[in-house]
CSV table of C-alpha atoms and ligand atoms in Angstrom, one decimal:
chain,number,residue,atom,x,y,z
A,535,UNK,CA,11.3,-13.6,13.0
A,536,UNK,CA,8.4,-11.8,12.5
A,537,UNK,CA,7.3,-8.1,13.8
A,538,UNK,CA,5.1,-9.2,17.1
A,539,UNK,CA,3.7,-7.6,19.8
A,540,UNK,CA,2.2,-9.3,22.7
A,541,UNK,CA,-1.2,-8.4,24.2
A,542,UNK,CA,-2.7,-10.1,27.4
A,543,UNK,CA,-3.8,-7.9,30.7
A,544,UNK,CA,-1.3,-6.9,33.1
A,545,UNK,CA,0.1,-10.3,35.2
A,546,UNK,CA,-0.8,-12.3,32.1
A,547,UNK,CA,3.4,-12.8,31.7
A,548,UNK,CA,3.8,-10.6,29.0
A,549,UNK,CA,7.4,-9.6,30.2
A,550,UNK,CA,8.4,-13.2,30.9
A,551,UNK,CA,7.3,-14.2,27.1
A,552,UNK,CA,8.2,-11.1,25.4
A,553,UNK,CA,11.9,-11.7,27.1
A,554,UNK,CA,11.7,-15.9,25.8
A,555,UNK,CA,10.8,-15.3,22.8
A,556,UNK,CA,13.6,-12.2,22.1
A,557,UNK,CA,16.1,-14.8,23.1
A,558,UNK,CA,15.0,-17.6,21.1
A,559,UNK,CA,14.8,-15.6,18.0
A,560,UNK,CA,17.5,-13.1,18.5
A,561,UNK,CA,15.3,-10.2,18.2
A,562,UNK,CA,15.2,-7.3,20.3
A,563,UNK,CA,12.4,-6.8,23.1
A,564,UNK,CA,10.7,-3.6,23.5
A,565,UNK,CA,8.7,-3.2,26.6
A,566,UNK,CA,7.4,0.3,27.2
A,567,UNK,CA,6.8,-0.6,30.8
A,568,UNK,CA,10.9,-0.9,31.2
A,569,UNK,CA,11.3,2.0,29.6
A,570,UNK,CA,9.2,4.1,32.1
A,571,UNK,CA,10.5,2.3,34.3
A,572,UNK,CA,14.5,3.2,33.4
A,573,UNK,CA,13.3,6.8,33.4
A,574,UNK,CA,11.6,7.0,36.9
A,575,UNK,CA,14.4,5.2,38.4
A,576,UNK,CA,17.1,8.0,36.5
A,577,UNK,CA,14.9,10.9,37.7
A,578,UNK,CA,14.3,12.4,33.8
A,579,UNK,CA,11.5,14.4,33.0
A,580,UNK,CA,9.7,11.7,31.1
A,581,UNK,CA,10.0,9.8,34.3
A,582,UNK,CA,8.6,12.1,36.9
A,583,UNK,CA,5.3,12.4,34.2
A,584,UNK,CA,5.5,8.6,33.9
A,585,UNK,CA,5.5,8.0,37.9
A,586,UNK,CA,2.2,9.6,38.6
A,587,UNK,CA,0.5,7.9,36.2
A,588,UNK,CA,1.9,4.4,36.5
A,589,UNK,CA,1.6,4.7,40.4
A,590,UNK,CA,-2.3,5.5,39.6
A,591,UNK,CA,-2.6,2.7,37.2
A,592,UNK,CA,-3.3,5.3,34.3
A,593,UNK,CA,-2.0,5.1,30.9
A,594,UNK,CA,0.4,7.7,29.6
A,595,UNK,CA,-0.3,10.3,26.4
A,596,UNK,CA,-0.8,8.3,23.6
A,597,UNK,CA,1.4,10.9,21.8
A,598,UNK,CA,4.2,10.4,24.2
A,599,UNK,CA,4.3,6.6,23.7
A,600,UNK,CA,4.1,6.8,20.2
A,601,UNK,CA,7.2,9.6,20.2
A,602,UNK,CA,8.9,7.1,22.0
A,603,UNK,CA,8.1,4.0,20.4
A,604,UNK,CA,8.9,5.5,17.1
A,605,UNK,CA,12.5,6.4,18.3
A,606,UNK,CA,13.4,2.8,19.5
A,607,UNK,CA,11.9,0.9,16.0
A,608,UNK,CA,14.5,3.3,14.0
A,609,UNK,CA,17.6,1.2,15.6
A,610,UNK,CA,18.8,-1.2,13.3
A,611,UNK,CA,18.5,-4.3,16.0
A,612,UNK,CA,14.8,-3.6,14.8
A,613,UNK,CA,15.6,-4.7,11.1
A,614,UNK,CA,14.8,-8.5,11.5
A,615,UNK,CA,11.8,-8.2,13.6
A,616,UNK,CA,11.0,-7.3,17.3
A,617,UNK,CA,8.6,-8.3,20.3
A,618,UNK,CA,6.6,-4.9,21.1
A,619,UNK,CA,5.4,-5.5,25.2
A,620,UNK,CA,3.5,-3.0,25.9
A,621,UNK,CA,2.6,-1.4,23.3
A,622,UNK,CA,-0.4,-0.8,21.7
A,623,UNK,CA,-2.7,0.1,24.6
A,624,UNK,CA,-5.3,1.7,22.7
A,625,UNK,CA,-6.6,1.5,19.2
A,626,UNK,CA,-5.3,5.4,18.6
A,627,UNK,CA,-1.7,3.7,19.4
A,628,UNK,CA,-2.3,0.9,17.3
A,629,UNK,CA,-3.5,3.0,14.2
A,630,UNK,CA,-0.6,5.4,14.5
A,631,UNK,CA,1.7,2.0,14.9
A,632,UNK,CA,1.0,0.8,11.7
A,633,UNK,CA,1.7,4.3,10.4
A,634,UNK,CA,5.3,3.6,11.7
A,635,UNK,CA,5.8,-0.1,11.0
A,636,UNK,CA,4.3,-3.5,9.3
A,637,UNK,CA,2.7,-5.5,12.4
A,638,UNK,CA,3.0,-9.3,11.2
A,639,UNK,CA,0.7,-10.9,14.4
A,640,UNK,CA,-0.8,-10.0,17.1
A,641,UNK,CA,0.4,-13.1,20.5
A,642,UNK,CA,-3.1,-12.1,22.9
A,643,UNK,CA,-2.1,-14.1,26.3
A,644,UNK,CA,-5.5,-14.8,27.7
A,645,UNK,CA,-6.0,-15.2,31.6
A,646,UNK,CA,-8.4,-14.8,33.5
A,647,UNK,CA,-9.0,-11.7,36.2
A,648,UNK,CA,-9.0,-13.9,39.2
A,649,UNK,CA,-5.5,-15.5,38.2
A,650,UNK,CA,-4.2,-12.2,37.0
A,651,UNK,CA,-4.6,-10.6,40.7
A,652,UNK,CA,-2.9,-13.3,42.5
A,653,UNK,CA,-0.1,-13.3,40.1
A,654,UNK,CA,0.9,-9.5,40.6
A,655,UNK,CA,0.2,-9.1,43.8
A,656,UNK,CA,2.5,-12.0,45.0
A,657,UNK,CA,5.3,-10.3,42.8
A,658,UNK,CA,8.6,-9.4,44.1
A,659,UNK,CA,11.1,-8.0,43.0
A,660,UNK,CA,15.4,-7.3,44.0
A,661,UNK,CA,15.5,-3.5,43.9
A,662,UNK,CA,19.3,-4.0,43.7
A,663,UNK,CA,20.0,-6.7,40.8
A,664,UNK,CA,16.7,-7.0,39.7
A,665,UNK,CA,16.1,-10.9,39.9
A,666,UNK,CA,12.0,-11.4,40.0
A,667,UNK,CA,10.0,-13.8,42.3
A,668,UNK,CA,6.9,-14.5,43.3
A,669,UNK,CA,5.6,-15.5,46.8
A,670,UNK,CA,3.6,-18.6,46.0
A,671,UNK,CA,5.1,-19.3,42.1
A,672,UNK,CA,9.4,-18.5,42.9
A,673,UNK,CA,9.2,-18.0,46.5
A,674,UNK,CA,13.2,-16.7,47.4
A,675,UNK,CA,14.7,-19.2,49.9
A,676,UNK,CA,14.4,-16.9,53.3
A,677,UNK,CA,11.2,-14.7,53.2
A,678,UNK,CA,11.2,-11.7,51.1
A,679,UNK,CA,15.0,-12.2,50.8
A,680,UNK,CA,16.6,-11.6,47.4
A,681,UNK,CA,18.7,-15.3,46.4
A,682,UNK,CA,21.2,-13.8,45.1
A,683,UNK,CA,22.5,-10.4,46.8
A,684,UNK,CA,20.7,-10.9,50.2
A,685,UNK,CA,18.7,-7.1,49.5
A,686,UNK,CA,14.8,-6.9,51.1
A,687,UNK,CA,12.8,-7.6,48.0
A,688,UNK,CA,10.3,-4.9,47.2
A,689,UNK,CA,6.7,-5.0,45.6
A,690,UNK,CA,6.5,-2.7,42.3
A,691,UNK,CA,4.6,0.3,43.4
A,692,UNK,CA,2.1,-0.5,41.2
A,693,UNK,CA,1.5,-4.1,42.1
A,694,UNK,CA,-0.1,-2.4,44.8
A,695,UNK,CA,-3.8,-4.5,45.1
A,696,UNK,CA,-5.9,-1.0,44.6
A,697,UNK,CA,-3.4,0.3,42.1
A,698,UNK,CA,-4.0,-3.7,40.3
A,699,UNK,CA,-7.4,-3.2,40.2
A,700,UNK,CA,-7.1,0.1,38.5
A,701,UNK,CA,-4.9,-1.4,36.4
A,702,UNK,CA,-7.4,-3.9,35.3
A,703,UNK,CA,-9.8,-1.2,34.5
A,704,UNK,CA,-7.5,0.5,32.6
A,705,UNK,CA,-7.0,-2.8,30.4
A,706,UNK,CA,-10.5,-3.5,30.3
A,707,UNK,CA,-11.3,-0.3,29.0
A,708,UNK,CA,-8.7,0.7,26.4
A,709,UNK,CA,-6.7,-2.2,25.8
A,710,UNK,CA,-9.2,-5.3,25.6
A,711,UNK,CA,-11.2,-3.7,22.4
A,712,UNK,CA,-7.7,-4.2,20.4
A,713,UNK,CA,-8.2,-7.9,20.6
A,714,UNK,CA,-11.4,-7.4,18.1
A,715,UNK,CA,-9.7,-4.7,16.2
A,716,UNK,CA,-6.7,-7.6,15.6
A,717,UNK,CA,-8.9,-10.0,14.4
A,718,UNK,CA,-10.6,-8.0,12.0
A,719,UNK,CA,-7.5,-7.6,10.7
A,720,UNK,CA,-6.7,-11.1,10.6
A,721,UNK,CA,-3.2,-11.5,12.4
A,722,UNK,CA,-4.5,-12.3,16.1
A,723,UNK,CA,-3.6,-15.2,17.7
A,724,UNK,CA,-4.9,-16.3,21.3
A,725,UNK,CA,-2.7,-18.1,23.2
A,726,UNK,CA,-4.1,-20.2,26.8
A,727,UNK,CA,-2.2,-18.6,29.6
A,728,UNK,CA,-2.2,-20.7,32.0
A,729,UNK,CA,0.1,-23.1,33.5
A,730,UNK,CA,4.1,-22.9,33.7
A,731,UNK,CA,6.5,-20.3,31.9
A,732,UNK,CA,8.0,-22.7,29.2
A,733,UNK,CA,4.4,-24.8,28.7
A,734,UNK,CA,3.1,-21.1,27.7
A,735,UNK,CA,6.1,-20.3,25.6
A,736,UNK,CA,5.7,-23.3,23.5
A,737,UNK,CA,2.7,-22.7,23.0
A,738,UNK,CA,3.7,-19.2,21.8
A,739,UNK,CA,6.4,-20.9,19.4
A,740,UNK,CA,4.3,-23.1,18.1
A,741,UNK,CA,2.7,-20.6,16.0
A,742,UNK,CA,4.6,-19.7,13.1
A,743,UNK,CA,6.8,-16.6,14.3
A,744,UNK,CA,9.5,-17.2,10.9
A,745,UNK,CA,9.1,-14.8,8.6
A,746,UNK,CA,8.5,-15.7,5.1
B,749,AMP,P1,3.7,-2.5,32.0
B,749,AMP,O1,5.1,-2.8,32.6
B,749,AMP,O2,3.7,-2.8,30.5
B,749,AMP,O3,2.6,-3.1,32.8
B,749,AMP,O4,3.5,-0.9,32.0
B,749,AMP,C1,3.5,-0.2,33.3
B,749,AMP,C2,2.8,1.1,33.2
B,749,AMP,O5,3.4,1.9,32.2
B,749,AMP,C3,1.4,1.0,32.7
B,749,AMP,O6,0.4,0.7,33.7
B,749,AMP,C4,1.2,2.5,32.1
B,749,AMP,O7,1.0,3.4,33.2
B,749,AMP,C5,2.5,2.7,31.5
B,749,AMP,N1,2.6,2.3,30.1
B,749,AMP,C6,3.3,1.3,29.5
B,749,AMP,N2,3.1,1.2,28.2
B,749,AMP,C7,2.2,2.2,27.9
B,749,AMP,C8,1.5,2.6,26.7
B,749,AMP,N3,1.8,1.9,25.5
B,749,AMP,N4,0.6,3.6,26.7
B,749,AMP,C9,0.4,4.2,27.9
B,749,AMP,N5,0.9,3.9,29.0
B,749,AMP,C10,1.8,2.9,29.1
């Protein structure tokens, strides 16, 4: 397996596929926005900076992601290749990536802005075993009801619709110019991201992901 990371605006399914394609290759997935995540909810100083600017729909210190980042590619489960989710978000990150590590190919999910709204803003998600649904797309069998442990689902703070929009900004602005700076480079590959979870994956592993 190859060293990936997946780009595509937030609500393009970027966790979903990063997660697939892990499993399929046995590779580990590294997801930034799970790490900030871990931290807020365990109350560490990383996590109280990382709260204010995820509830804001702000990107973090470029420096700070990188520190990060950099810790979790020296584990060996890195050795045979890796899905980055979340990482780059800005060309400084993906310059000082490739200071760090080989990038193999660049999996851009394209959807567009319209779809990407109603998709995070139906979101749901089990504050207690952390099974994910969606109000229209995996709507839980009683209303806002987690299946499995019976827990009131909750909306990510930052699937809030103002903080989405903000979000979208943010993309638009830092992220979207590392689709050009990937193909430049030759190792981009646009993927259509619409339609179900496993037609999207095969369309993902379809492209050639073995490593040479
Ligand atoms: P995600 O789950 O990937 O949508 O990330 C959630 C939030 O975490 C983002 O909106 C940012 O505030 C923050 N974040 C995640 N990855 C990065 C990164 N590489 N650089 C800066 N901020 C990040």
């Amino acid at each position: 397996m190859k060293r990936l990371v997946l780009l595509g605006p937030p609500g393009a399914g970027k966790g979903t596929q990063a997660a697939m394609i892990a499993d399929h290759f046995c590779v580990p997935r590294i997801s930034t926005g799970d790490i900030l995540r871990n931290a807020v909810r365990e109350g560490t100083a990383l996590g109280q900076q990382a709260r204010a600017h995820m509830n804001r729909g702000e990107l973090l210190p470029d420096s700070l992601m990188m520190e990060i980042v950099e810790e979790r590619l020296k584990l060996p489960d890195c050795k045979n290749g890796f899905v980055l989710d979340g990482l780059p978000r800005t060309v400084i990150q993906a310059k000082e990536l490739e200071k760090i590590v080989n990038i193999d190919i660049v999996v851009a999910i394209d959807v567009g802005e319209e779809e990407v709204v109603r998709r995070l803003a139906g979101r749901r998600l089990c504050p207690i075993c952390e099974a994910g649904y969606h109000v229209e797309f995996k709507p839980p069998r009683q209303a806002e009801i987690c299946d499995r442990c019976g827990t009131p689902l909750k909306q990510r703070d930052d699937d809030q619709e103002g903080v989405i929009r903000n979000r979208l900004k943010t993309y638009r602005e830092w992220t979207a110019p590392l689709l050009e700076y990937y193909k430049r480079k030759s190792i981009l590959r646009v993927i259509d991201g619409k339609g179900k979870v496993e037609e999207v994956f095969r369309r993902i592993v379809s492209l050639d992901l073995q490593k040479r």
